[in-house]
């Protein structure tokens, strides 16, 4: 392999990894936004009424269980995404509740039995579903990258 061929190959590999990182970053940002949307719109399956605006972190004007699960906004606001690793051959990222999520976030995600009322609360599955949406987007973008680099 000539010096130029080696340079061209390295240049192409670096551009490919930049493209893959961009696709991953785009997908996990999209996934994080979709997760926040799911938290805002997926109710518990149980209807309740009460003035949550009086709580310390209460959402002004929230007086019932519909439409989603945002009382203070802490669960929704803790959703994030980031690229966690980049090497010459690997790109990794994550999305969801990465750091500092409220303790009850996983209960809301997976469902639980309310200790006060005994009622079962269905999970919202915001992380699961948004991860699947992000994965589909990432696969679509990778397919486009493959087409570009195999022409």
Coordinates of C-alpha atoms in Angstrom, one line a residue, residues 13-89:
X13 CA -12.0 5.6 8.3
X14 CA -11.9 8.8 10.3
X15 CA -14.7 10.3 8.2
X16 CA -16.7 7.1 8.6
X17 CA -16.3 7.2 12.4
X18 CA -17.3 10.9 12.4
X19 CA -20.4 10.0 10.5
X20 CA -21.3 7.1 12.8
X21 CA -20.7 9.3 15.9
X22 CA -23.0 12.0 14.4
X23 CA -25.7 9.4 13.6
X24 CA -25.5 8.0 17.2
X25 CA -25.5 11.4 18.7
X26 CA -28.6 12.4 16.6
X27 CA -30.4 9.1 17.6
X28 CA -29.8 9.4 21.3
X29 CA -30.8 13.1 21.4
X30 CA -33.9 12.1 19.6
X31 CA -34.5 9.3 22.0
X32 CA -34.1 11.5 25.0
X33 CA -36.6 14.0 23.6
X34 CA -39.1 11.2 22.8
X35 CA -38.6 9.9 26.4
X36 CA -39.4 13.3 27.8
X37 CA -42.5 13.4 25.5
X38 CA -43.6 10.0 26.8
X39 CA -43.2 11.1 30.4
X40 CA -45.3 14.2 29.7
X41 CA -48.1 12.3 27.9
X42 CA -48.4 8.8 29.4
X43 CA -50.7 8.7 32.4
X44 CA -50.8 6.1 35.1
X45 CA -54.1 4.5 34.1
X46 CA -55.6 5.8 37.3
X47 CA -57.4 9.1 37.5
X48 CA -56.8 11.3 40.5
X49 CA -57.5 14.9 41.4
X50 CA -55.5 17.2 43.7
X51 CA -53.7 20.5 43.8
X52 CA -50.0 19.6 43.2
X53 CA -49.1 23.2 42.6
X54 CA -48.9 23.7 46.4
X55 CA -46.0 21.3 46.7
X56 CA -42.5 22.6 47.0
X57 CA -41.6 21.4 43.5
X58 CA -45.2 21.3 42.2
X59 CA -46.1 22.1 38.7
X60 CA -48.3 25.2 38.6
X61 CA -51.9 24.5 37.5
X62 CA -51.5 20.7 37.8
X63 CA -54.7 19.4 39.4
X64 CA -55.1 15.9 38.1
X65 CA -53.5 12.9 36.6
X66 CA -54.0 13.7 33.0
X67 CA -52.2 13.8 30.6
X68 CA -48.8 12.6 31.9
X69 CA -46.6 12.0 34.9
X70 CA -45.2 15.4 35.5
X71 CA -45.8 16.8 39.0
X72 CA -42.5 18.6 39.6
X73 CA -40.7 17.9 36.3
X74 CA -37.8 16.2 38.1
X75 CA -38.2 12.8 36.3
X76 CA -38.6 14.5 32.9
X77 CA -35.8 17.0 33.4
X78 CA -33.4 14.3 34.5
X79 CA -33.5 12.7 31.0
X80 CA -30.3 13.3 29.0
X81 CA -28.1 11.8 26.3
X82 CA -24.3 11.8 25.7
X83 CA -21.6 10.2 23.7
X84 CA -19.6 8.1 26.3
X85 CA -16.8 6.7 24.2
X86 CA -15.0 7.4 20.9
X87 CA -12.0 5.5 19.6
X88 CA -10.7 4.8 16.1
X89 CA -13.1 1.8 15.8

